[in-house]
Coordinates of C-alpha atoms and ligand atoms in Angstrom, one line a residue:
X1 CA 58.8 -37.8 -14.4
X2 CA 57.1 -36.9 -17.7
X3 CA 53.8 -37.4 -15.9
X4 CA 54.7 -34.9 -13.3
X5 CA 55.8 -32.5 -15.8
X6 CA 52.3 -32.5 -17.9
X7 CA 50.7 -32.9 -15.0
X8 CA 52.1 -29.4 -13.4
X9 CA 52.1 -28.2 -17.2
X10 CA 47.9 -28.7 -17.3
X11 CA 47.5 -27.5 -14.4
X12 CA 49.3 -24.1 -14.8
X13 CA 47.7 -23.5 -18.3
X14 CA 44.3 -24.4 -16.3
X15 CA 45.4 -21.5 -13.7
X16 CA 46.3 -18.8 -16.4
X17 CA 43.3 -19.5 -18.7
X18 CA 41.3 -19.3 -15.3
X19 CA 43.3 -16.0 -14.7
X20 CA 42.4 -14.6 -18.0
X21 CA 39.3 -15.0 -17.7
X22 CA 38.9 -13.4 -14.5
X23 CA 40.9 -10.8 -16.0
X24 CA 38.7 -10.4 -19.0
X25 CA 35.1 -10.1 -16.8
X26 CA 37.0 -7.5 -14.8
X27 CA 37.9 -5.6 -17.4
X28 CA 35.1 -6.0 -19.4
X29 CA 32.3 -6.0 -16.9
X30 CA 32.8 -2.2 -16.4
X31 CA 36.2 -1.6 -14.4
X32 CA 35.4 -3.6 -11.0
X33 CA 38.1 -2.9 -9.2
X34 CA 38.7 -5.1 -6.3
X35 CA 36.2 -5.1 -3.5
X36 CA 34.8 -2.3 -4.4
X37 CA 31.5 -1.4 -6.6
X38 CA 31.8 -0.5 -10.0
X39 CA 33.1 2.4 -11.2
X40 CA 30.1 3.4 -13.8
X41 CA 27.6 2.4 -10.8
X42 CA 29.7 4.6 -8.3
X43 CA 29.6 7.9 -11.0
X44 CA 25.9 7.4 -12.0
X45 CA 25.2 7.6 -8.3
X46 CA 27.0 10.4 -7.7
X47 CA 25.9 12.1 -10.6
X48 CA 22.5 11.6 -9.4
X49 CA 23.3 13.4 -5.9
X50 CA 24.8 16.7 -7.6
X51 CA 22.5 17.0 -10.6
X52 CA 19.4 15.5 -9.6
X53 CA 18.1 16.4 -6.7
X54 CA 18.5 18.7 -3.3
X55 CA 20.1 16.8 -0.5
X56 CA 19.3 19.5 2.2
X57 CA 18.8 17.4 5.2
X58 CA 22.2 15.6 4.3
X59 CA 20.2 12.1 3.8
X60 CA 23.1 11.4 1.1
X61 CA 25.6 12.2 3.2
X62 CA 28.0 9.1 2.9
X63 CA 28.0 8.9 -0.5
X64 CA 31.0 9.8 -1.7
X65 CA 33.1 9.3 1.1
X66 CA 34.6 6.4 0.2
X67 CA 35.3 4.8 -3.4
X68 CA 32.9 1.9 -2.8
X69 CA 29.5 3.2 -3.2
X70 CA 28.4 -0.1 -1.8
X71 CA 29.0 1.0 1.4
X72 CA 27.3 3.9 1.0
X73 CA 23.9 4.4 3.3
X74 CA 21.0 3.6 1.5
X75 CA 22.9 1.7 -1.0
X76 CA 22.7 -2.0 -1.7
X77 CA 24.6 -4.3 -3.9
X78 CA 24.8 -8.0 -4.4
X79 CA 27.7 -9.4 -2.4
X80 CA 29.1 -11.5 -5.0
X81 CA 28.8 -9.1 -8.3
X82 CA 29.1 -6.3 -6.4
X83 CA 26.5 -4.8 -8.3
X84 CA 23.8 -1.9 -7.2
X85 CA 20.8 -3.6 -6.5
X86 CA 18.9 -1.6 -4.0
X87 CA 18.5 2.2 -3.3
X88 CA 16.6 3.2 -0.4
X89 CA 15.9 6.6 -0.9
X90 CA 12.6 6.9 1.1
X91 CA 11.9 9.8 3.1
X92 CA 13.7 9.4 6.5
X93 CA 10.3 9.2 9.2
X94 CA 12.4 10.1 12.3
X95 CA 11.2 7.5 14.8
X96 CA 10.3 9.4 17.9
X97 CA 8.7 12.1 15.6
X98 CA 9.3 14.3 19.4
X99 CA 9.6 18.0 19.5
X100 CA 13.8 18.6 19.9
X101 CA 15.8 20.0 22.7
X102 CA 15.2 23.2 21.8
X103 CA 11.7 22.6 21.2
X104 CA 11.2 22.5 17.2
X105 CA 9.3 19.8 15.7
X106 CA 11.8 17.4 14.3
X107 CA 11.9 17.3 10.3
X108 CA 11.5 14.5 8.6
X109 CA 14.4 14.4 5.8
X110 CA 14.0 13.9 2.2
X111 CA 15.0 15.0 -1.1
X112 CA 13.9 17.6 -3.7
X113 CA 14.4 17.0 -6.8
X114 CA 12.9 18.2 -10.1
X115 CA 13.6 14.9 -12.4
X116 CA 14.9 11.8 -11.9
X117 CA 18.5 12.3 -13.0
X118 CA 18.9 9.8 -16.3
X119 CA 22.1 9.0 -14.4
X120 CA 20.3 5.7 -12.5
X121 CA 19.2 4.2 -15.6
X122 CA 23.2 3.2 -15.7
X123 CA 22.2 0.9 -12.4
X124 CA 21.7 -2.5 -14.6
X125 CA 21.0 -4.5 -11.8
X126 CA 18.6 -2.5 -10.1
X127 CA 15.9 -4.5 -8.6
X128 CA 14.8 -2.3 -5.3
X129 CA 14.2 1.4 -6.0
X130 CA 12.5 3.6 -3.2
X131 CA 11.8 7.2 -3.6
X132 CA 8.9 7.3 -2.0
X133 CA 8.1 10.5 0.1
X134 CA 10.4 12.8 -1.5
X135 CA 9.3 16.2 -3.1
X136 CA 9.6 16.0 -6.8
X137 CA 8.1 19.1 -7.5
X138 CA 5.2 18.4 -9.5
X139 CA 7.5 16.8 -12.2
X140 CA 6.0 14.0 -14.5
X141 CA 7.5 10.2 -13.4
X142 CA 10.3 10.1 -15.8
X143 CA 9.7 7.8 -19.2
X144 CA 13.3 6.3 -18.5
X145 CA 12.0 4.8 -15.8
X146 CA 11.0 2.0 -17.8
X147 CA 14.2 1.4 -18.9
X148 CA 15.1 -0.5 -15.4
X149 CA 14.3 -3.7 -16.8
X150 CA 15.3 -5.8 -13.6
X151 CA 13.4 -3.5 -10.9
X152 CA 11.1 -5.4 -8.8
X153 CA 9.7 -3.3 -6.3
X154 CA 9.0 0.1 -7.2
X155 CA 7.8 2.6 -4.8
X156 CA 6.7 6.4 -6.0
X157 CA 4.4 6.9 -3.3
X158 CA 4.5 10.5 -1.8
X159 CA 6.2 11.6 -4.1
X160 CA 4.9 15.1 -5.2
X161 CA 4.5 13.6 -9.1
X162 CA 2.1 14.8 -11.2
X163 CA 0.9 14.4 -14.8
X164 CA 0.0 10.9 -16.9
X165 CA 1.6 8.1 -15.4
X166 CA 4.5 6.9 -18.2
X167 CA 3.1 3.9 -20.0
X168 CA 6.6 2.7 -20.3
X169 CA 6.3 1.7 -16.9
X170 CA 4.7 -1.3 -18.7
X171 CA 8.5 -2.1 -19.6
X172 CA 9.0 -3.6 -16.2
X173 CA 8.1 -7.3 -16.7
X174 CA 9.6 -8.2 -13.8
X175 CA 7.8 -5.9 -11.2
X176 CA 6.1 -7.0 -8.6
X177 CA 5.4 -3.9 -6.3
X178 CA 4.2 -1.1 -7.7
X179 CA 3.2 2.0 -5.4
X180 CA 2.6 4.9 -7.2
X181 CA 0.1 6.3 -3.7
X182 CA -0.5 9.8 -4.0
X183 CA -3.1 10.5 -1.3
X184 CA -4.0 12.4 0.6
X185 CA -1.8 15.4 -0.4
X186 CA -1.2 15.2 -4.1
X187 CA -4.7 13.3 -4.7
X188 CA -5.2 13.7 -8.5
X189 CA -2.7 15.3 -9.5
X190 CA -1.8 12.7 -11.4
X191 CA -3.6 10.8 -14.0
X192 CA -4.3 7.5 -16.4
X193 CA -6.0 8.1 -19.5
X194 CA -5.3 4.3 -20.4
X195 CA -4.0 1.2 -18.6
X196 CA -3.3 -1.3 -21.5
X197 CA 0.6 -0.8 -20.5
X198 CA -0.6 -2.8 -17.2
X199 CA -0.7 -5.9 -19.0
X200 CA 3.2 -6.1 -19.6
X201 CA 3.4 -6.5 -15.9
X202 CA 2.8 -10.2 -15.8
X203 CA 4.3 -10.9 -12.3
X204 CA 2.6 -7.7 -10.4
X205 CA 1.3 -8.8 -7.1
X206 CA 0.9 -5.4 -5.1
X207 CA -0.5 -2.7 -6.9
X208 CA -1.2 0.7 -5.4
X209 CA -2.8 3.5 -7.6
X210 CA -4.5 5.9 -4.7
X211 CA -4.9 9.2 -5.0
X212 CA -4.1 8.5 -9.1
X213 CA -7.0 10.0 -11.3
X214 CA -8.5 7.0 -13.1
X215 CA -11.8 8.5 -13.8
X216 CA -11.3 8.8 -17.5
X217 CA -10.3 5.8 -18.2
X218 CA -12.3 3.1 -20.2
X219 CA -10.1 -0.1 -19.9
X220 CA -10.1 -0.1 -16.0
X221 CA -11.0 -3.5 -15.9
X222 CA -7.7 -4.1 -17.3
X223 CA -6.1 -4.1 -13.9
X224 CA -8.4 -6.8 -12.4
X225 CA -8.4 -9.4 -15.4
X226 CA -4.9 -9.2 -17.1
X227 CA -2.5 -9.5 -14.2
X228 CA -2.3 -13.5 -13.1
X229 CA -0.5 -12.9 -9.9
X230 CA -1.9 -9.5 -8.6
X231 CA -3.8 -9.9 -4.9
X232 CA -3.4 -6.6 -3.5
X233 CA -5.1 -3.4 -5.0
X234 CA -5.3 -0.5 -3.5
X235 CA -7.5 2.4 -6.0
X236 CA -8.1 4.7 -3.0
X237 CA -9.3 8.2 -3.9
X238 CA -9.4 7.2 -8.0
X239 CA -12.7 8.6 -8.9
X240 CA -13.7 5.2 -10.1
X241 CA -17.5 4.0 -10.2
X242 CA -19.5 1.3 -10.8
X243 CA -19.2 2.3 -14.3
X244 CA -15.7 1.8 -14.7
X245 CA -15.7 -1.8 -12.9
X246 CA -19.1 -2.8 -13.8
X247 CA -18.4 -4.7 -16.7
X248 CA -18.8 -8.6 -16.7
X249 CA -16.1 -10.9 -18.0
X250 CA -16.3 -14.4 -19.2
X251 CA -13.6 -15.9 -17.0
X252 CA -14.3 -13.0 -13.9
X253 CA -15.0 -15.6 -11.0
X254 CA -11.8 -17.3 -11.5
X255 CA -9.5 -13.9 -12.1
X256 CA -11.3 -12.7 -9.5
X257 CA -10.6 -15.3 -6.6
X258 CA -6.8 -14.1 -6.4
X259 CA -7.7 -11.0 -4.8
X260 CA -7.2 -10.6 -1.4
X261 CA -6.6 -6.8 -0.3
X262 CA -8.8 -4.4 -2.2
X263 CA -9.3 -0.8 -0.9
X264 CA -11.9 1.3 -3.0
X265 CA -12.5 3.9 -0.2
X266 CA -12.9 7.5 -1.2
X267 CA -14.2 6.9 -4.9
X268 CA -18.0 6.9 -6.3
X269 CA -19.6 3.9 -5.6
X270 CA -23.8 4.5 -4.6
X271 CA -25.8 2.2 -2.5
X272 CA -25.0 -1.6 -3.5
X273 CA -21.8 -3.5 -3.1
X274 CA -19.8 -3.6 -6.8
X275 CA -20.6 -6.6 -7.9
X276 CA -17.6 -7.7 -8.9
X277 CA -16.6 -8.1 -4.9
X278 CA -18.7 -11.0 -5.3
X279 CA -16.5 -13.0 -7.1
X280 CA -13.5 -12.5 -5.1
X281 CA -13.6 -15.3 -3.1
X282 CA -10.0 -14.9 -1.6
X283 CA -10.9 -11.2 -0.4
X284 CA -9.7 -10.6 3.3
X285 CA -9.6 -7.3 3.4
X286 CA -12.0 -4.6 1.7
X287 CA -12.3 -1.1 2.2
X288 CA -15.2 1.0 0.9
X289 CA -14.9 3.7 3.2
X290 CA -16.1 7.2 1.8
X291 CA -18.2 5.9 -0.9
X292 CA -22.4 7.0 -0.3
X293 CA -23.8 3.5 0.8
X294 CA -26.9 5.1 2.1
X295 CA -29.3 3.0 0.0
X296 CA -31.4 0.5 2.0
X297 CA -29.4 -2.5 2.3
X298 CA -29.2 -4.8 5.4
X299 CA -26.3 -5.3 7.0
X300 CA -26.4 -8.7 7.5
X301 CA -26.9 -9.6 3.8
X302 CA -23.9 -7.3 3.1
X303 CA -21.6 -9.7 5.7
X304 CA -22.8 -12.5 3.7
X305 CA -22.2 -11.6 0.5
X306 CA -18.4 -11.6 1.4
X307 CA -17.7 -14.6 3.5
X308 CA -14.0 -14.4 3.1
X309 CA -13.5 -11.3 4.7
X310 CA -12.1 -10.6 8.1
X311 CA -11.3 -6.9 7.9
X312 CA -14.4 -4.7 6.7
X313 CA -14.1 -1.1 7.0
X314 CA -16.8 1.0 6.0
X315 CA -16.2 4.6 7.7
X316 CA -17.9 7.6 6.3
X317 CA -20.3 5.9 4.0
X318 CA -23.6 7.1 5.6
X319 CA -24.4 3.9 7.0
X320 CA -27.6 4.5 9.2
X321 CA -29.9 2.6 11.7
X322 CA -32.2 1.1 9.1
X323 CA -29.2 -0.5 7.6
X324 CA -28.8 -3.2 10.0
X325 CA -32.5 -4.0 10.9
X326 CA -32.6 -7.9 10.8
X327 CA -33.1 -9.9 8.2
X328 CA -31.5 -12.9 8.7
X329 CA -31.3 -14.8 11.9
X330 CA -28.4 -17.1 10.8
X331 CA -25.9 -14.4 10.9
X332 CA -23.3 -15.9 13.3
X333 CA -22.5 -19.2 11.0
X334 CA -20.9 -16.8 8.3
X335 CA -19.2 -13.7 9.7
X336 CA -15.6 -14.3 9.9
X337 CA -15.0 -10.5 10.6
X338 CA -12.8 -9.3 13.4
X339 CA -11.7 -6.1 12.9
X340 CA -15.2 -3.7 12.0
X341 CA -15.0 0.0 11.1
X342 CA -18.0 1.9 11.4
X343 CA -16.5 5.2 11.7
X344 CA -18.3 8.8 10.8
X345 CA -21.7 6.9 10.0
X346 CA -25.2 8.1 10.8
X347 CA -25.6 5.5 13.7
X348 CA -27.8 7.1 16.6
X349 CA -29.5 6.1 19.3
X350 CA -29.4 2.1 20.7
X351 CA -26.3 0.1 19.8
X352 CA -27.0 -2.3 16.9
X353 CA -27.7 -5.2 18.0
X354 CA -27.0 -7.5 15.4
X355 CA -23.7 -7.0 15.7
X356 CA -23.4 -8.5 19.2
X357 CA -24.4 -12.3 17.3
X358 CA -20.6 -11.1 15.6
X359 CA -18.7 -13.8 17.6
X360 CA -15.1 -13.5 15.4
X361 CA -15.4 -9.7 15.6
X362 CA -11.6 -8.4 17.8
X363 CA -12.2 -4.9 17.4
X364 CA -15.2 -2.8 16.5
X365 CA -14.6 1.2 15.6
X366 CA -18.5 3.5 16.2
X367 CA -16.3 6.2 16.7
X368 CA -18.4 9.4 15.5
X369 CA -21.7 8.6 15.2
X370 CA -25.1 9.5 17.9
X371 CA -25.2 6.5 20.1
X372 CA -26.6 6.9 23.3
X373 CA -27.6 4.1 25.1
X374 CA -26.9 0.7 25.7
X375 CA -23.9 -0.9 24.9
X376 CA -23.6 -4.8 25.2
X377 CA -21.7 -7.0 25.9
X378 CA -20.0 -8.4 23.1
X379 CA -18.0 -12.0 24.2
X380 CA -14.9 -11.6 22.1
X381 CA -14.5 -7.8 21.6
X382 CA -11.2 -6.9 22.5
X383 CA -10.9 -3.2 21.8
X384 CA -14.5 -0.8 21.4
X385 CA -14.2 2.9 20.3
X386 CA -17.1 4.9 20.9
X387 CA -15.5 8.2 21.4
X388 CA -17.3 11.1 19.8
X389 CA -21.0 9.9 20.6
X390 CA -23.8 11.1 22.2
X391 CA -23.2 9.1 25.5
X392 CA -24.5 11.6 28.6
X393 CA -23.9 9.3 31.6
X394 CA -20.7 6.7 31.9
X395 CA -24.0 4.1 33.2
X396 CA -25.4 4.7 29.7
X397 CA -22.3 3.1 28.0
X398 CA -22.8 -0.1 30.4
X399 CA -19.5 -0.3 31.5
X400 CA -19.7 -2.7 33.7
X401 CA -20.4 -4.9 30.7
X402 CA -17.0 -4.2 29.3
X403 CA -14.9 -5.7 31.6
X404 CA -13.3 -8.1 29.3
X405 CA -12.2 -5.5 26.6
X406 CA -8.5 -4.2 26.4
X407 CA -9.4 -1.2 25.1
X408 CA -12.3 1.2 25.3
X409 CA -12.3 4.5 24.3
X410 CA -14.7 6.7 25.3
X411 CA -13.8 9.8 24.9
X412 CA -15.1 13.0 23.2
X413 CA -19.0 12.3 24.5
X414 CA -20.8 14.6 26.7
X415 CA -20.0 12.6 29.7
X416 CA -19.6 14.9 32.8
X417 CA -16.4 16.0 33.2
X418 CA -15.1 12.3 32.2
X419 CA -12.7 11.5 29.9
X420 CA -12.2 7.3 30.0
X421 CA -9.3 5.7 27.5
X422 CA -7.7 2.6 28.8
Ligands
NAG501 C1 36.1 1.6 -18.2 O1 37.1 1.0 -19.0 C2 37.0 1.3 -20.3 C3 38.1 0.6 -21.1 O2 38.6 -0.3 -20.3 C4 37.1 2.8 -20.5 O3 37.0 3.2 -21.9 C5 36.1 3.5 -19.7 O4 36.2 5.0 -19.8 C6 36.1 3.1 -18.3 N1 34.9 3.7 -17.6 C7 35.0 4.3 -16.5 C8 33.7 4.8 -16.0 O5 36.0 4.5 -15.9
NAG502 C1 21.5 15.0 -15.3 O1 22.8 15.3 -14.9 C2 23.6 15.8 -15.9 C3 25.0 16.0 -15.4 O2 25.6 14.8 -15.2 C4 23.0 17.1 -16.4 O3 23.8 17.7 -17.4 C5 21.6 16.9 -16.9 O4 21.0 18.1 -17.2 C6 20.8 16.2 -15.8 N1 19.5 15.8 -16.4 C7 18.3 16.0 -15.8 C8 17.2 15.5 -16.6 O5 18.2 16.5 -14.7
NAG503 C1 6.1 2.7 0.0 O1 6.6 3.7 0.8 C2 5.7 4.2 1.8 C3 6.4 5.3 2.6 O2 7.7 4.9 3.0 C4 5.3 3.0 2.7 O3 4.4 3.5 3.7 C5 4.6 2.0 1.9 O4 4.3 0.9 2.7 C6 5.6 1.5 0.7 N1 4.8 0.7 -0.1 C7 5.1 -0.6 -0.3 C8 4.2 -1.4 -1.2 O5 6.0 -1.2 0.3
NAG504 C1 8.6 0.6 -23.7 O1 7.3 1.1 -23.6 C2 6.9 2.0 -24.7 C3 5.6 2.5 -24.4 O2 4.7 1.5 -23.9 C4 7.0 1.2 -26.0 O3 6.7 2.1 -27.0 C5 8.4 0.7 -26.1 O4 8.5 -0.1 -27.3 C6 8.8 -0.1 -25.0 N1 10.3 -0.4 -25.1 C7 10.8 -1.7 -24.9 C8 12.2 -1.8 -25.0 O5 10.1 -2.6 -24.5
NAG505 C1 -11.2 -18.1 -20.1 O1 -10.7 -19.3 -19.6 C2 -10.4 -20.2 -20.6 C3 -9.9 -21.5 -19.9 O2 -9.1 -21.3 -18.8 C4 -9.4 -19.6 -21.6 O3 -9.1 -20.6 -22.6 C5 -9.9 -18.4 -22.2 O4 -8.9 -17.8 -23.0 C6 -10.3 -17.4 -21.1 N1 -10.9 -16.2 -21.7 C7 -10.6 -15.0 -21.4 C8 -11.3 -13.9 -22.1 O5 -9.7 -14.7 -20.6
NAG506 C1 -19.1 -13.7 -11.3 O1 -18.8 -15.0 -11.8 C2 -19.8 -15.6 -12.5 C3 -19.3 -16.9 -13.0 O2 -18.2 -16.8 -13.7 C4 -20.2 -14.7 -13.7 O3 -21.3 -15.3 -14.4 C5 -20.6 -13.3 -13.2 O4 -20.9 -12.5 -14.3 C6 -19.5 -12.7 -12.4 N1 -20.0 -11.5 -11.8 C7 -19.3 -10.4 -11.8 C8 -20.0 -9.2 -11.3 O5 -18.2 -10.3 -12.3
NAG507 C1 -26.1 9.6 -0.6 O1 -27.0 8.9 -1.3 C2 -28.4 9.2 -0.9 C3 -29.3 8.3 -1.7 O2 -28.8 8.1 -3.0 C4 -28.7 10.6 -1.1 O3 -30.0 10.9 -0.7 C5 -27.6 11.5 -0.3 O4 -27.8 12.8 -0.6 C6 -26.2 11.1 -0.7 N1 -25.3 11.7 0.2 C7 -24.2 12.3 -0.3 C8 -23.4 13.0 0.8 O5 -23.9 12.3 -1.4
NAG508 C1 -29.0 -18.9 6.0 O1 -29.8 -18.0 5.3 C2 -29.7 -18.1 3.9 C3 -30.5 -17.1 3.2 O2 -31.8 -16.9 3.8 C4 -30.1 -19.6 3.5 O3 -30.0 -19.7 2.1 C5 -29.2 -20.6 4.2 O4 -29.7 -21.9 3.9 C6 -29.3 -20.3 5.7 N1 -28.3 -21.2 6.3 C7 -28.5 -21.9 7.5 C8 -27.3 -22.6 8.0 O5 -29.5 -21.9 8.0
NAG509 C1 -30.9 8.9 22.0 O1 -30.9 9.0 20.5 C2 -32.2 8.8 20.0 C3 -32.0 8.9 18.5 O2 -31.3 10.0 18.1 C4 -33.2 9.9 20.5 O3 -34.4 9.7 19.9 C5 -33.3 9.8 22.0 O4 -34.1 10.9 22.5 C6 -31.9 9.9 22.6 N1 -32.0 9.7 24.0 C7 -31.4 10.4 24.9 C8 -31.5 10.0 26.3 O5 -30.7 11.4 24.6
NAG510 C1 -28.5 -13.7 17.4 O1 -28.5 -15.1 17.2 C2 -29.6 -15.8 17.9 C3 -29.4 -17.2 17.6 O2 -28.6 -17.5 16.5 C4 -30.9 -15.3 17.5 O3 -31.9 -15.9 18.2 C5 -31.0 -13.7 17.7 O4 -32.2 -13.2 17.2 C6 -29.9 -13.0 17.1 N1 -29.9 -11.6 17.4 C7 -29.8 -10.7 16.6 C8 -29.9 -9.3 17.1 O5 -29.7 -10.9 15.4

């Protein structure tokens, strides 16, 4: 009988300290009420939408409808705290992208904004923040930004910023997407003047700095040597040279062999391949479009100087003829490239023939250059552009030789009165 009693009598005190408790993190943890989001969260939010930004194409539309902001559109919280841990803000990219009913072009919706509304620094559990593609009106990225200590993934790209990009974005220890892209409309318009603040981002694997005026900057080798986990860098349109990633480092072939994405296209690199690429071992996909590789430099040599790399483009960077005279007759062995851009080079005349010893290459882009004659065929070519050539007949393209290709597009020669795509 006694037993029963203390028995029930433990077990209630066990239910109202456990009651307490809850309770206590209710109250305390910033009035949750019940299955809903929290009140702060759900005001900060708000806030944001009426003092922030412009909501003309009504992409914030639910929010405020109802008192749980986590069912808001474009709002994500954690199912169990009930936290804000996501905001999708990213311009809406209507799918069909189709002229209406009534024959307007279909607007894409976004926001306008002129700052970044301190408001959404109140969002302690913010991990996912998207604003890309929204039109923040030349305003500088906000320094608060760094004050969203559990972000990680981070996307600015788009975003009509300008100015010095806030070194307290170096705050964000736990990033590990950063996409601050601002080509090809808003291309230097913003700027670095010093990347040390890159080296408090210790878990940064995708990095994305295009269109981001880099060219003063001395410590730009910062970004490939201080970041353990980075493999994707993207410095598109950076006004970067040799200069500012010539530099040796002791340890460089080991920091180095992480990389495996690297797009330098559109900056100032003349003649040879950086260096540097050398040592990236990893490296599957490189982009040096728009940079002057005119200098003499065989083609084949180039392939094997990057072994690793499977997607080479190299549009726009006055590749000619001479550049892929043979050299080498054990080309084959190496090249693991399949998908080849050529692109808006200086190409006339016969096809190059070394590439038809390319056995991995899938698909191979000549688009805009003077070919004229002679295409071969290439045994595992599945799609061939040579539109915008100087092909006169359809027999000078040897199509007969094309048969296994999916695609091959052909258009945009002088090619009587023919205009092939299939
Ligand atoms: C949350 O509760 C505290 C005290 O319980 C109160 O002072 C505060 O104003 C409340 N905050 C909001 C946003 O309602
Ligand atoms: C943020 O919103 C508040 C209103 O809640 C407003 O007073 C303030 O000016 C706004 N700040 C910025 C930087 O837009
Ligand atoms: C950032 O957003 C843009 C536009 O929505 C998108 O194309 C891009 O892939 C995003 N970046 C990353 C790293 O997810
Ligand atoms: C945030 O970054 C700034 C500039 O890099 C720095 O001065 C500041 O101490 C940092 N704050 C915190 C809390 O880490
Ligand atoms: C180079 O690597 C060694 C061994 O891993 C390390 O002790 C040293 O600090 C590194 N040096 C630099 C400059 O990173
Ligand atoms: C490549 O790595 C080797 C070995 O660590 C080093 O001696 C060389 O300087 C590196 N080259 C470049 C361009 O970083
Ligand atoms: C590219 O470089 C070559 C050789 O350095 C030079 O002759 C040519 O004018 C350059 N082209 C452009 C567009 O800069
Ligand atoms: C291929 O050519 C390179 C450079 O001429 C040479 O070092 C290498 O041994 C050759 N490889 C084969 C398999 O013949
Ligand atoms: C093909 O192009 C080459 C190099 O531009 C030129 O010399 C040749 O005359 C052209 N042939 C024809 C048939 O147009
Ligand atoms: C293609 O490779 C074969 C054998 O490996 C070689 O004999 C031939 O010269 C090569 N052709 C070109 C254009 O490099």
């Amino acid at each position: 009988m006694w037993n029963t009693h203390w028995g029930l009598g433990i077990r209630l005190v066990f239910v109202c300290i456990l009651l307490v408790t809850m309770a206590h993190e209710c109250a305390g943890g910033g009035n949750l009420t019940t299955a809903s989001c929290y009140e702060q969260e759900r005001l900060a939010l708000l806030k944001f939408k009426l003092h922030s930004i412009k909501d003309d194409h009504g992409m914030l539309s639910s929010w405020g409808v109802s008192n749980d902001c986590c069912t808001w559109e474009r709002v994500g919280c954690d199912d169990a705290t009930r936290r804000v841990v996501s905001l999708h803000l990213g311009e809406k990219v209507r799918e069909d992208k189709l002229l209406d009913r009534v024959g307007l072009l279909v607007e894409d919706s976004y926001l306008v904004g002129g700052s970044i509304n301190s408001s959404l620094t109140e969002l302690v559990s913010l991990k996912h923040l998207d604003m890309s593609g929204n039109d923040f009106q030349r305003s500088r990225i906000p320094k608060l930004i760094g004050s969203l200590k559990q972000l990680r993934y981070l996307n600015l790209s788009g975003a009509c910023f300008r100015g010095n990009i806030p070194h307290e974005i170096g705050n964000l220890s736990n990033l590990k997407v950063l996409d601050i892209n601002s080509s090809p409309y808003d291309s230097q318009e913003s700027m670095a003047d010093d990347m040390s603040w890159i080296s408090g981002l210790s878990k940064l694997e995708h990095l994305d700095l295009s269109g981001v005026d880099l060219s003063r900057i001395q410590n730009l080798d910062n970004l490939l040597y201080t970041i353990p986990s980075l493999f994707t860098l993207s410095l598109s349109a950076c006004g970067v040279s040799m200069a500012h990633l010539g530099s040796r480092h002791p340890n460089s072939s080991k920091e180095l062999s992480k990389f495996k994405h690297l797009d330098l296209s559109e900056n100032d690199f003349r003649g040879q391949l950086p260096g540097l690429i050398l040592n990236m071992t990893s490296l599957s996909f490189l982009d040096l479009s728009k940079n002057n590789m005119s200098m003499v430099w065989s083609f084949e040599n180039f392939i094997n100087m990057i072994p690793s790399v499977s997607e080479l483009r190299l549009s726009g960077c006055w590749i000619q003829n001479i550049n892929f005279s043979p050299t080498n007759l054990n080309f084959t062995t190496h090249s693991t490239i399949q998908h080849l851009d050529l692109s808006f080079n200086e190409i006339e005349g016969i096809f190059p023939f070394v590439l038809t010893n390319m056995t991995s290459l899938v698909s191979l882009d000549l688009s805009v250059n003077k070919l004229n004659s002679s295409i071969p065929a290439i045994p595992y070519l599945n799609k061939l552009d040579i539109s915008w050539n100087s092909f006169r007949q359809i027999e000078d393209v040897g199509i007969w030789r094309q048969c296994h290709l999916q695609e091959l597009i052909v258009s945009y020669n002088y090619l009587e009165g023919e205009r092939l795509a299939h």
